Structure formats: C-alpha cells, structure tokens
Coordinates of C-alpha atoms in Angstrom, one line a residue:
X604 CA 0.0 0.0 0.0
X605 CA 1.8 3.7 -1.0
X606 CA 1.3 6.4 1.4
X607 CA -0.9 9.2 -0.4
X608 CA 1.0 12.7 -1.5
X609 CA 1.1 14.4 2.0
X610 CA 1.0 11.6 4.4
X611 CA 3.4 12.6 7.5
X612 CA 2.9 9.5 9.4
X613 CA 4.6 6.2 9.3
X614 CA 3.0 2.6 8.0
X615 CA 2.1 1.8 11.4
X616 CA 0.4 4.4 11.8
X617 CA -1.9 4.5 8.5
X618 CA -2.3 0.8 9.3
X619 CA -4.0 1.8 13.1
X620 CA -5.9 4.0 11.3
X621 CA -7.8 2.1 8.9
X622 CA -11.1 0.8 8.2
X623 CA -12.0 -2.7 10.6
X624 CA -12.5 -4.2 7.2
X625 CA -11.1 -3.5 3.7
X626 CA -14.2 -2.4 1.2
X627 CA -15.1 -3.8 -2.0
X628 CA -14.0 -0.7 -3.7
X629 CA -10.5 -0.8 -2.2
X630 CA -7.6 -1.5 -4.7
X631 CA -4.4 -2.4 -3.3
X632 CA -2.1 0.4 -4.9
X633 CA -4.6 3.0 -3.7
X634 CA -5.2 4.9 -0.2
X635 CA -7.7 3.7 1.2
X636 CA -8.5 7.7 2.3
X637 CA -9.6 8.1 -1.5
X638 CA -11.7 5.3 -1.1
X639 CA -13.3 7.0 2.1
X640 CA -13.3 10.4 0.2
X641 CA -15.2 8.6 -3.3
X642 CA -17.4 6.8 -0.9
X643 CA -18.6 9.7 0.2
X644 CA -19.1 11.9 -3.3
X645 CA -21.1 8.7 -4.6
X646 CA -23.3 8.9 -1.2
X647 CA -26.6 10.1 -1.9
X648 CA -26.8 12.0 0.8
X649 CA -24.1 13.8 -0.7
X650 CA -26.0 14.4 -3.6
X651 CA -28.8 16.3 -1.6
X652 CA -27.0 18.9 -0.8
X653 CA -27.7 20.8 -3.9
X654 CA -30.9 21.3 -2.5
X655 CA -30.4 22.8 1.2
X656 CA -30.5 25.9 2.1
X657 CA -27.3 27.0 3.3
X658 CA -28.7 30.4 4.7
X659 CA -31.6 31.3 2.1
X660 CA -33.0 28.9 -0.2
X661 CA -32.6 30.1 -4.3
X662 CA -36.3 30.9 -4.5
X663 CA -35.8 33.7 -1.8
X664 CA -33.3 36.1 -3.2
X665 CA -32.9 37.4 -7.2
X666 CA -29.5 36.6 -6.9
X667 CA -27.3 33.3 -7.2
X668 CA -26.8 32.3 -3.3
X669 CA -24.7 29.0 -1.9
X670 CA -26.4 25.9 -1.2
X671 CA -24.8 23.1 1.2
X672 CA -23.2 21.3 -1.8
X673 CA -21.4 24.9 -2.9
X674 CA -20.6 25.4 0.3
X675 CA -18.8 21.8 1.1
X676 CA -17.4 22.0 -2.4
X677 CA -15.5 25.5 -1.0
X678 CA -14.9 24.3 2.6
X679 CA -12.9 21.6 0.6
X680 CA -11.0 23.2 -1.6
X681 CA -9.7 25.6 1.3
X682 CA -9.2 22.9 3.7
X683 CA -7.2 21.1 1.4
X684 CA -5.0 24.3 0.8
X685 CA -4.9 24.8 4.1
X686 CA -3.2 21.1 4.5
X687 CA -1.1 21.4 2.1
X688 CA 0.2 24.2 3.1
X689 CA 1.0 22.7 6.2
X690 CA 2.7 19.7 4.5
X691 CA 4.9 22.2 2.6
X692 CA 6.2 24.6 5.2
X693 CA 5.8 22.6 8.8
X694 CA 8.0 20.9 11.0
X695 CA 6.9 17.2 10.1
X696 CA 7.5 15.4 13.7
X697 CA 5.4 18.3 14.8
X698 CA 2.6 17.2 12.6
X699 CA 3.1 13.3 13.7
X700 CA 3.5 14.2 17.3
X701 CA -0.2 16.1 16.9
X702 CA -1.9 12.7 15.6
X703 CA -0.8 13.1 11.6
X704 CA -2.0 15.3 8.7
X705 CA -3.5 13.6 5.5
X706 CA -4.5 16.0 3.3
X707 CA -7.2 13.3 1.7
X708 CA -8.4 12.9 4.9
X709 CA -9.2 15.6 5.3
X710 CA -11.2 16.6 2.2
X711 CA -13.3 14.0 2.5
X712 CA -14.1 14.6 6.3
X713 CA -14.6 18.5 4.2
X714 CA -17.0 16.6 1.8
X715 CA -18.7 15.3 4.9
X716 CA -19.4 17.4 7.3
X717 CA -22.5 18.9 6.2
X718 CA -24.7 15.6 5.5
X719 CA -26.6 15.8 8.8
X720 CA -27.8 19.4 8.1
X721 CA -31.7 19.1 7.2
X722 CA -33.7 21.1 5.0
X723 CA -34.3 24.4 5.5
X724 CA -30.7 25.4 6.9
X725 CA -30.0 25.7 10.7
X726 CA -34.0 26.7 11.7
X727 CA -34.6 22.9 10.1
X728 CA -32.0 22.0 12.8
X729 CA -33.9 24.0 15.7
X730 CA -37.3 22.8 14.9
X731 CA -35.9 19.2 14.9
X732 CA -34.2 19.6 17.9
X733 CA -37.2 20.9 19.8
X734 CA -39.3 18.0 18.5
X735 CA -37.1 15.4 19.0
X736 CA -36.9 16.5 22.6
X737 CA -40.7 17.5 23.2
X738 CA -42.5 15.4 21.5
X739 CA -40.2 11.7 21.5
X740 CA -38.4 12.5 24.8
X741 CA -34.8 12.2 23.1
X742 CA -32.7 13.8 25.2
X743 CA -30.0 14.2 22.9
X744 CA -32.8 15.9 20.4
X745 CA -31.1 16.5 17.1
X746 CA -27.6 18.0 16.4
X747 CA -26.6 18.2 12.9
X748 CA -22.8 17.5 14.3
X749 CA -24.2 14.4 15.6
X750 CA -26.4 13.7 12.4
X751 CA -24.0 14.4 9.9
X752 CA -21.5 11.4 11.9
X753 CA -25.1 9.4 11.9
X754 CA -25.3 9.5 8.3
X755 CA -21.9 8.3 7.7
X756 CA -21.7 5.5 10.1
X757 CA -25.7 4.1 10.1
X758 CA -27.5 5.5 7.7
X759 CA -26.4 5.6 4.4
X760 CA -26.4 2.0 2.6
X761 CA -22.6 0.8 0.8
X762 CA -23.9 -2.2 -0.6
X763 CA -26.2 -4.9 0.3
X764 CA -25.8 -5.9 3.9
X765 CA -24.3 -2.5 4.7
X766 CA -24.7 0.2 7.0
X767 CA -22.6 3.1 6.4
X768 CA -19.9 3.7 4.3
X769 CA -17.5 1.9 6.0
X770 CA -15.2 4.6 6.6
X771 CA -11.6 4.7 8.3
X772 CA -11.4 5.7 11.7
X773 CA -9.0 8.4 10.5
X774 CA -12.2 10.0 8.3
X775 CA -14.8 9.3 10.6
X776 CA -12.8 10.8 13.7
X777 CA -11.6 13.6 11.0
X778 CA -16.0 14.8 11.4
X779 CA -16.1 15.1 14.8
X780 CA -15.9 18.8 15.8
X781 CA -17.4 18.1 19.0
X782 CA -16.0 14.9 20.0
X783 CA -18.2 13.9 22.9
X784 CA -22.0 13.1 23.7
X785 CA -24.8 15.7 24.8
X786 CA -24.5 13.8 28.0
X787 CA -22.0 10.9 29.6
X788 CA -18.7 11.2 27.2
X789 CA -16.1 11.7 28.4
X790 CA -16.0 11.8 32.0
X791 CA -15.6 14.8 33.6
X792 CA -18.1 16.0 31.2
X793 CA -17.5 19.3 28.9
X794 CA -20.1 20.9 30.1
X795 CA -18.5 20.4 34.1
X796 CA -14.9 21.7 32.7
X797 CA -13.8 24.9 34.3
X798 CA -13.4 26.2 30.8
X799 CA -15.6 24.3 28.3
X800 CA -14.5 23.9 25.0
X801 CA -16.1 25.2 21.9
X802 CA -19.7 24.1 21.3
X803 CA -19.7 22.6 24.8
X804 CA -21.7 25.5 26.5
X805 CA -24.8 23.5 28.4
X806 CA -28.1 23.6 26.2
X807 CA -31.6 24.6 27.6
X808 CA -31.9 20.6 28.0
X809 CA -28.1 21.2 30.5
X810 CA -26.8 18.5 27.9
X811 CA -23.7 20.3 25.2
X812 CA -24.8 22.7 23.1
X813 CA -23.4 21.1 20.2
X814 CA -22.0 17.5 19.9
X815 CA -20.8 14.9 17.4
X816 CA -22.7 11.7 18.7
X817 CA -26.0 10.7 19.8
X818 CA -26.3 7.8 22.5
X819 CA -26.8 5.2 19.9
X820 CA -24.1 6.2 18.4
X821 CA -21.5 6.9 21.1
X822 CA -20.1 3.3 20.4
X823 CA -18.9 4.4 16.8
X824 CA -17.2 7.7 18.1
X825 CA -15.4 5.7 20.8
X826 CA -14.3 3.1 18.1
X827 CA -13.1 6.2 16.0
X828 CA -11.0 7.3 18.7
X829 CA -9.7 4.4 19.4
X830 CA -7.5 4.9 16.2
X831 CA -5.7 8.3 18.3
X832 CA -4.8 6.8 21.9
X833 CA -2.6 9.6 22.7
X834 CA -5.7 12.6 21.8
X835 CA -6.9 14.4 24.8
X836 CA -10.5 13.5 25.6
X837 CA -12.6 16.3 24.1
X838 CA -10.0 17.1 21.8
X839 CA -10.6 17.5 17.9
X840 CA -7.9 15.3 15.9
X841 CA -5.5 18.2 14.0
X842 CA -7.1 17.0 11.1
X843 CA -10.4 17.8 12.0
X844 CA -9.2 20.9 13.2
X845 CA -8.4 21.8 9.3
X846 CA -11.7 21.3 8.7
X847 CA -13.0 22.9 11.1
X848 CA -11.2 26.1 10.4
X849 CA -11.8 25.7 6.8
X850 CA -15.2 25.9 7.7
X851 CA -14.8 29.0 9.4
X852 CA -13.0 30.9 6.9
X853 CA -15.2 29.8 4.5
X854 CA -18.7 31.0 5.8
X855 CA -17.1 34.1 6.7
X856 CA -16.4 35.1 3.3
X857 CA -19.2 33.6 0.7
X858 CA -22.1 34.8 2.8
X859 CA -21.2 38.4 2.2
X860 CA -20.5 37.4 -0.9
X861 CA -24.0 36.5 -1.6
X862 CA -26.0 38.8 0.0
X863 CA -23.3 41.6 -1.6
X864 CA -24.8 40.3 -5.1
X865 CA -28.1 39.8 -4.4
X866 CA -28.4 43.9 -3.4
X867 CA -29.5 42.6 0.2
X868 CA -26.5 43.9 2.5
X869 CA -26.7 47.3 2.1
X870 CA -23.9 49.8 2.5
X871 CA -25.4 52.7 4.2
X872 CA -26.4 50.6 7.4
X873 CA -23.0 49.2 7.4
X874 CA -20.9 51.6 6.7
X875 CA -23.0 53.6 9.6
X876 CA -22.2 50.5 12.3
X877 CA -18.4 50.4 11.5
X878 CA -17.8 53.9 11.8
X879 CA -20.2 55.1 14.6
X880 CA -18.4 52.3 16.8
X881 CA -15.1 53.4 15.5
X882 CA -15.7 57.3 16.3
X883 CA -17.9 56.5 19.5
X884 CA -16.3 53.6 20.9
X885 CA -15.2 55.0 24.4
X886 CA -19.1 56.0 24.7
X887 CA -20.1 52.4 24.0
X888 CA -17.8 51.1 26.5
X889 CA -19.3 53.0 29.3
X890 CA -22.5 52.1 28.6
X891 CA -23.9 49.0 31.6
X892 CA -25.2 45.9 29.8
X893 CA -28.5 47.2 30.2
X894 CA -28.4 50.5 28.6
X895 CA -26.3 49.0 25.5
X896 CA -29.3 46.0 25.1
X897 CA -31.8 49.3 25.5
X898 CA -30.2 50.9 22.2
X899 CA -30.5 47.9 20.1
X900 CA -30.1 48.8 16.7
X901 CA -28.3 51.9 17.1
X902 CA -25.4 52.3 14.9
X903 CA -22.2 50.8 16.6
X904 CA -24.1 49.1 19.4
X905 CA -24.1 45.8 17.7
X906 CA -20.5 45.9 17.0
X907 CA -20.1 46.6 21.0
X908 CA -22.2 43.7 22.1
X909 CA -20.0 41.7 19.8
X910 CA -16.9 43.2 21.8
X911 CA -18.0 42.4 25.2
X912 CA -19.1 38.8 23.9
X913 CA -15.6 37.8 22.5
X914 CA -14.0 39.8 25.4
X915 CA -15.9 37.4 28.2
X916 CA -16.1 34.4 25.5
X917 CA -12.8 33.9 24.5
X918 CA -10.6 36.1 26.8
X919 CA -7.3 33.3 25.6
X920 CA -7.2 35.5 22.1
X921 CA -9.1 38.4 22.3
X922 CA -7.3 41.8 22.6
X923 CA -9.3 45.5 22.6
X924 CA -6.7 46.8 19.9
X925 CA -6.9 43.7 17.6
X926 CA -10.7 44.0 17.7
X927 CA -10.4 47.6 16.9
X928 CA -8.0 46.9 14.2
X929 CA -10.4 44.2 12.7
X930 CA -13.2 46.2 12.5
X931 CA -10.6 48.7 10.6
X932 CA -9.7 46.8 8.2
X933 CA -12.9 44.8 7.6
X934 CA -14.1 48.8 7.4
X935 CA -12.0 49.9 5.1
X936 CA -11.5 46.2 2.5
X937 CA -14.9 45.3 2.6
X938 CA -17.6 48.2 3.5
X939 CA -16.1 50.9 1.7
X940 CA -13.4 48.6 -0.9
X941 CA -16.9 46.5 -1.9
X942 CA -20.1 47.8 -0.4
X943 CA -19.3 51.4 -1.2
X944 CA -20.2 50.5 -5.1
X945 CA -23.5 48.8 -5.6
X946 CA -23.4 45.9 -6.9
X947 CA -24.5 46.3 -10.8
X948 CA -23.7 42.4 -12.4
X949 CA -21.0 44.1 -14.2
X950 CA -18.2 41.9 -14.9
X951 CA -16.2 44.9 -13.0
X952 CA -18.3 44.4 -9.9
X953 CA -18.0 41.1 -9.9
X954 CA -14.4 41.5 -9.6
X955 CA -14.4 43.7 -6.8
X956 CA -15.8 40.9 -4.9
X957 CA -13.8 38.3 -6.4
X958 CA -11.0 39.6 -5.5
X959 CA -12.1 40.9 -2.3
X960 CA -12.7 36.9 -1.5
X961 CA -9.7 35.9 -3.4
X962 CA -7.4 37.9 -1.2
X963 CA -8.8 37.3 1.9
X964 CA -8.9 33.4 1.8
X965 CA -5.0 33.9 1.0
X966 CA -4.7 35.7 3.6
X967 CA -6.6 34.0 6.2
X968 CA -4.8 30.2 4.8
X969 CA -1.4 31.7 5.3
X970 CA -2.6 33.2 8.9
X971 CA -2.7 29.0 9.8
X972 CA -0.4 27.6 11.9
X973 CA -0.2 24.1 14.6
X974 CA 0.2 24.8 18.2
X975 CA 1.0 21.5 20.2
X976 CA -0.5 23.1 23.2
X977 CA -4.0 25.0 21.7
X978 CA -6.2 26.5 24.4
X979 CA -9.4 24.7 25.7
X980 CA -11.2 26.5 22.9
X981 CA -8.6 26.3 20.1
X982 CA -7.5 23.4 18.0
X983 CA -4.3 21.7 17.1
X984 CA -4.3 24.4 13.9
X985 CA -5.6 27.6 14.2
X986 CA -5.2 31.4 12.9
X987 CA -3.1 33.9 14.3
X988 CA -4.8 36.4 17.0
X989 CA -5.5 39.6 14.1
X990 CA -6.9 37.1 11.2
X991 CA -9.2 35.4 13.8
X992 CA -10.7 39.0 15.0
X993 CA -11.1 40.0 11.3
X994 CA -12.7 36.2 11.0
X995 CA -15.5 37.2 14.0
X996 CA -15.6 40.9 12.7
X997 CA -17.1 39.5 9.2
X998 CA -19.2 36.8 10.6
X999 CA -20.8 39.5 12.7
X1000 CA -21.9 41.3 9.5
X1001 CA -23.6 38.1 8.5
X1002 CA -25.4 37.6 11.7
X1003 CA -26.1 41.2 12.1
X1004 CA -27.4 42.8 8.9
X1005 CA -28.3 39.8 6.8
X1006 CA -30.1 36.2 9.7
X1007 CA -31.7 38.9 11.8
X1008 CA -33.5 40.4 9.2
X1009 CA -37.7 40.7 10.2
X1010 CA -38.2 39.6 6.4
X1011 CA -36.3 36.1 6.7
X1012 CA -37.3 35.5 9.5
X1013 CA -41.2 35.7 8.5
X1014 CA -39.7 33.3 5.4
X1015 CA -37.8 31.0 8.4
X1016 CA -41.2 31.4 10.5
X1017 CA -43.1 29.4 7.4
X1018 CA -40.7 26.7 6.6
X1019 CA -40.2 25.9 10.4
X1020 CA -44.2 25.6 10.4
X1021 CA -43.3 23.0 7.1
X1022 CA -40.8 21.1 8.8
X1023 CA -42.8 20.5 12.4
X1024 CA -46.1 19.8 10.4
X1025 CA -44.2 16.8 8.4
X1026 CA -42.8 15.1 11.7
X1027 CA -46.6 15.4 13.1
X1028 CA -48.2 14.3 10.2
X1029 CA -45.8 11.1 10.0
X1030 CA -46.2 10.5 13.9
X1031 CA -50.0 10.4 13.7
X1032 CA -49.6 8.3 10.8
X1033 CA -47.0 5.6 12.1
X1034 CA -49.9 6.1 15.6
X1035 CA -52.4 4.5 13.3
X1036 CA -52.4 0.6 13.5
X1037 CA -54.3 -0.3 10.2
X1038 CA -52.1 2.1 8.2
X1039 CA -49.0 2.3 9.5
X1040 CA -47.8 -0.7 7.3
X1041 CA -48.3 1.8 4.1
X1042 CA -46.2 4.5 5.8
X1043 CA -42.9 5.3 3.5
X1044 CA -40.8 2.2 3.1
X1045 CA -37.5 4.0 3.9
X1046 CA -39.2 6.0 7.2
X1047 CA -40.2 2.3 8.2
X1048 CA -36.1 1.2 8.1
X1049 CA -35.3 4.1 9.4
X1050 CA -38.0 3.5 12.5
X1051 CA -36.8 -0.1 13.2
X1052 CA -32.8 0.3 12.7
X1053 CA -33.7 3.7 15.8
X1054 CA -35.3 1.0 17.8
X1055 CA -32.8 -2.2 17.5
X1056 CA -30.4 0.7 18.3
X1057 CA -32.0 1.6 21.5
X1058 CA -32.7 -1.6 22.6
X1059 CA -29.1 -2.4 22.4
X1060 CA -28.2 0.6 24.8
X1061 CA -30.8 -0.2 26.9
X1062 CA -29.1 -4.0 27.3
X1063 CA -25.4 -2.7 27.5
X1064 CA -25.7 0.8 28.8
X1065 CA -28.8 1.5 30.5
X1066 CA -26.9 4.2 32.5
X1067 CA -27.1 6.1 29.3
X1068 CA -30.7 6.0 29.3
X1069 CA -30.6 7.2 32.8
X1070 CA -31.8 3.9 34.4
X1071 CA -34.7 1.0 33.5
X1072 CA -36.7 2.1 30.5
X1073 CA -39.9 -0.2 29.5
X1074 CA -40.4 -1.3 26.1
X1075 CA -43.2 1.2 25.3
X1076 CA -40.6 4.0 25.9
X1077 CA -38.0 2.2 24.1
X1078 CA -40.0 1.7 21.0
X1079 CA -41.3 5.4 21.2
X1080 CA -37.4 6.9 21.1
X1081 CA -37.1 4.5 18.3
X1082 CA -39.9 6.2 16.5
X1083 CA -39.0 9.6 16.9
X1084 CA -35.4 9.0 15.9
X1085 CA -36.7 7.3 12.9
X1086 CA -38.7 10.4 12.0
X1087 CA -36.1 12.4 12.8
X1088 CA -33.6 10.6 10.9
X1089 CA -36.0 10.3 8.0
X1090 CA -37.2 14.3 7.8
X1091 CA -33.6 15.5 8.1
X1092 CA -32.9 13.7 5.1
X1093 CA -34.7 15.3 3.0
X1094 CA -34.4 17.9 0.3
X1095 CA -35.9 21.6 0.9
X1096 CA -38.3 20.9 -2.3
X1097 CA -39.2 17.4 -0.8
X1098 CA -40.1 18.7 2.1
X1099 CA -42.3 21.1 1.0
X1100 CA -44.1 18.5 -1.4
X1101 CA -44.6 15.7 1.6
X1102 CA -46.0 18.6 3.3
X1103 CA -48.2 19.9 0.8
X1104 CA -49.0 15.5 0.4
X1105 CA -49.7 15.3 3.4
X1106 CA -52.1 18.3 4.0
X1107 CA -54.1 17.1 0.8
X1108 CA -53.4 20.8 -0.3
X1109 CA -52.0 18.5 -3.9
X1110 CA -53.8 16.4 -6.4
X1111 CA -49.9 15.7 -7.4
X1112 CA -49.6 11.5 -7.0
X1113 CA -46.8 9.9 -8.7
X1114 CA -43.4 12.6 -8.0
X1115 CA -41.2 10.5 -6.6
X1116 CA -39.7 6.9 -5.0
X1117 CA -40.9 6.4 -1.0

C-alpha cells in the first residue's frame, strides 16, 4: 500500500488507522482515504445537498446564493490548501507528534461534514431539535454535528448488507468537531470543565450545546477514537481541526459574498455600524449591559455587544486593539473597498468581490499555523490572533445585517411551520395501526434500525438512558429518531411537497420513490 501525497505518518500508523474491514471498492495500490473520500461523493446523501438551504433557499433572493453542496465544495478546496500548506512549510515530527495530517483525509471529512444538516438550513435544525426532545423524549434531540457522523456510520447504505460507508477511523474521527455526547462522554463532562470547549456551552436541556454523537451512536465515536490513543478527551484530531477552520474561513467570506450580489446587504447601514463604533467607541464602553441591550439597533451598538461577547467568551485571544484593528480593516476592505459600489452584475463588480474573496482566503490560509499546546477553545491548527478578530468581525456582519433580518425571518417562520407539520403528520400516521404498514418504506427502516439501536443501549448501557426504561418507551425513542432521521434527510423541495401530500393541499400522485 503507497502512502498518499502528504501523508506525514509512518506505515504503522496508516495501518492503526484504517477501516476494521477493507471495502469492495478498495484496490491495493490506492489509499484507502480516497476510497473513504469517493465513498462519500457517490453517497446520496451527498448528492442532496444541492438542494439545502445554506442560509436562504434560491427561491428567496434574485440573486445566485450558496447551497450546502457549494458550500462543502469551498470548505474543501480551502481545507485542502490549508493542508497542504502545512505539509509544505511545517515541522513534520510536529505534525506526527499532533496525531498526523493527510490531506485526503481531510477533504473527505470537508465533503462530509455537512450531510446531517436538514432542510431548510440551521431553523430545520432548531425545529428538529425541539421536537425530538418534546415530542419523542430524546434527550440528545437532534444536532446536525451528531447527524451528519449518523449518516456516515448508520444511515447511508454501501452495498447490500451495509450500514454506512464503512469509513476509516482516520475519516470518521476527522467529522467530529465536537468529539463527545450531549451527555456521559467523556468523563468529567464538557459541560463540568472549568473552561468548556467550543460548542460545549450547556443547552436549555443542560446537555452540550453542540456535539458529534448521539447515545446510539456513542459506540462508533469511541471506536473512532480508538484509532488516536494519545488525543486528549474532548479534543478534535488536528485533522479535523483543518476542517473545522476551513469551515470557518469559508462562511465568513461567501455569505457576504451572496447577499453583496443579491443587493441585500446594504452599504449605508454598514458603513453607519463600523464607523459610529469606530468614532464613539469609548461611549459604547461606558454604557452598563443594560443601557447598551436598550439601544439595540443603534449604529455601533451591535459591534459593541460583539466586543463584550468575545472579550468574556474567548478572553485566551481576544485583545481590545486587535478588535479595533479588525473592525478597521474589515471597514476599510470590505464596506467601503466592496459595499461602497453597488453591486450592478457588471463583470467589474463582480471583480471587486472576487477579489475581495480571493485575497482574503489567502490571507486568512497563510494566517494558519499548529500549536501543540492549543487552548481549551482552540484546536491543534488555528489562525493567528489579528486574522481570527477580522474572522468574528465578518461573521458578525452576517449575523447582524443579513439572519436577523424581520423579512427572513417571516420566510424562516413558514418553513419551520413546514418542517414541524411533516414530523406530526408522520407521527399520527406511524400512531395508526391499520395504516402504518403503508407509511414510507424508507421511514419504516429508518424506525426499526432507531429501535434495534436503542434496545441495544438499553441492554449494555442502561446508564445512558438514565436507568430502566420499558419497552413502550424504548420503542417510542425508536420512533422519533426514525422520524427524525427520516425528515432531516430530505431535500428543501421534498419537504415542502410531503408537506403539501400530506395536507391534501395536492392532487400531485406519482413525483417520486418512497
């Protein structure tokens, strides 16, 4: 077996790292990360993606917005530069000493790591998650971290006899931003830490925020991370943490670049935030957290609130004059360098923000760097301090001008109604004993692999179940997390036809396979 261009780590060490059982794909000259990496192009779930909303779906917006497929295609491409890079100008013992750095492996973790998002963007996710929780009693709800690893590992079908894709443990360790459970892994729990990591902030449910492994699934992450013995509980591999800052740099940049050319974010408001906090930022400051929530949309209060929130957040990197540089240059490249000139579909406008992108994904890739020793909420790679302010400083203009916006989120408001209807309507319907047998074929898979699932945690780890559950309750989780399983996995447009189905409001019959 060759090593793959890039590989840092020595035979043994590919060989721990490999999949319990060599695919039908595999060909013996080949790395078997490619064969992880084609496995997951070829996986339908893959293909969905064209059709999820990354922030707004097509429909919404006269301009040409990402979906989750143009989005992984980007996160891939810059996570790959970003490994290379590393390959090419870094220390290799440092790289083996921090677990190893395969630059395949990391696309295809890249490819991956959106598969678990469900329709309808990240309300799809919140709606889900509340349901999951309220109406099924899952504790661990839904987490597109979590689904995304779900997909890869149960749900989507190799061949026959198959469940999953049969990945390495390198790839399927390389997905999980938040390596523990919402509750039980690892011990101490996150959550408990005196400084929790990234994501691990406790929920409403006092389970992680964020996560990369339901319950039934916990036994697959374990297994993963098996494959790194000397990885800090809790911690991401440093492949991963490519990814992961890939990801980052990524939706910092394309978002603006949307909304820049559908004519949504607006210069005027913009340029009024950046330069009312720049000229009245000692005002700001004095301002109590009460008066400053009291002035709400007044120019350069949001850019305060995001201040203080870093500043108490993520005290290990912040700095006051960094921030204000940030906000500078952001200021100066973007508001007045793009925004300034409205955007016209000229090819010279769309060069201005082309480059503007361009540049800035240089900059921020050569701003990446390992650190043997990260912070609690840092990774084994990460940016330096000033690209990582002008990283928050951009993704605050997202946040701020463009997903807080009253008119999407009266669009969000209707598709979260689309979304909740469908998991009722296919409860009531699985509730019904002479027709649940004509319910979807795949939702009825879906169902009974949820409840074998929990039944086998409920024999082996009943302490993750928090005790003795009966039969009725397991066979209701089993439901719910088929339903789950089964709604998340669809497309935005088939989620508004089942809908639509299942409301009579269509005379439409024959569209597609169930």
């Amino acid at each position: 077996m060759r090593a793959s261009f890039g590989s840092v780590r020595d035979m043994d060490a590919r060989l721990s790292r490999s999949r319990p059982e060599q695919g039908r794909l595999y060909a013996p000259d080949e790395s078997e990360f490619r064969t992880d990496l084609e496995r997951i192009r070829f996986a339908t779930a893959f293909s969905r993606l064209a059709d999820v909303t990354q922030v707004v779906a097509s429909m919404a917006t006269g301009g040409v917005v990402h979906n989750r497929l143009t989005h992984t295609i980007k996160v891939t491409a810059v996570a790959r530069a970003i490994a290379v890079r590393l390959i090419r100008t870094q220390d290799h013992t440092l790289l083996h000493d921090l677990g190893g750095l395969d630059h395949v492996v990391i696309q295809a973790a890249a490819t991956a790591h959106d598969l678990g998002h469900p329709p309808f963007g990240h309300l799809g996710e919140r709606v889900l998650d509340r349901l999951a929780r309220e109406r099924f009693g899952l504790a661990d709800g839904f987490e597109g971290n979590a689904q995304t690893f779900r997909v890869l590992t149960e749900l989507e079908v190799l061949g026959p006899g198959d469940q999953g894709l049969n990945l390495t443990a390198a790839t399927r360790a390389a997905v999980l931003k938040y390596p523990w459970a919402c509750f039980y892994y690892p011990d101490p729990h996150p959550t408990d830490w005196p400084i929790a990591p990234r994501g691990a902030g406790r929920s409403r449910s006092k389970g992680a925020a964020k996560f990369s492994a339901y319950l039934i699934d916990l036994p697959q992450m374990l297994d993963a991370l098996a494959a790194f013995p000397r990885l800090p509980p809790g911690r991401q591999t440093l492949e991963c943490s490519v990814m992961d800052l890939a990801d980052d740099i990524t939706y910092s940049l394309h978002d603006v670049d949307d909304f820049h050319r559908s004519g949504v974010l607006q210069f005027s408001p913009v340029s009024g935030e950046f330069r009312s906090w720049e000229h009245e930022r000692l005002a700001l400051a004095d301002l109590d957290d009460s008066e400053l929530e009291g002035a709400r949309r007044r120019p350069g209060a949001g850019l305060e609130r995001l201040r203080r929130h870093l500043s108490s957040r993520d005290a290990w990197i912040f700095n006051e004059d960094m921030f204000a540089t940030a906000v500078g240059t952001v200021g100066d490249e973007f508001v007045d360098g793009v925004l300034a000139t409205p955007y016209d579909g000229s090819m010279a406008a769309d060069r201005a923000i082309s480059g503007f992108t361009s540049r800035w994904i240089d900059h921020l890739i050569s701003s990446v760097s390992p650190d043997l020793h990260p912070a609690v909420r840092s990774g084994y790679v990460s940016m330096d301090s000033q690209a990582w302010h002008e990283v928050s400083v951009l993704k605050f203009v997202n946040q701020y001008f463009i997903l807080d916006r009253p008119d999407l989120a009266m669009f969000q408001r209707g598709q979260e109604q689309t979304v909740e209807h469908l998991v009722l309507a296919f409860d009531d319907w699985l509730s019904d004993p002479i027709d649940a047998s004509r319910a979807p074929r795949r939702l009825l898979d879906l169902v009974n692999t949820a409840t074998n699932a929990y039944q086998t945690v409920a024999r082996e780890h009943p302490e993750w179940l928090g005790g003795t559950v009966s039969d009725a309750e397991l066979a209701r989780m089993g439901r719910g997390r088929g339903i789950i399983d089964f709604v998340s996995g669809l497309t935005d447009a088939q989620t508004i036809a089942f809908g639509a189905r299942l409301s009579g409001a269509t005379g439409l019959l024959w569209s597609t396979s169930l």
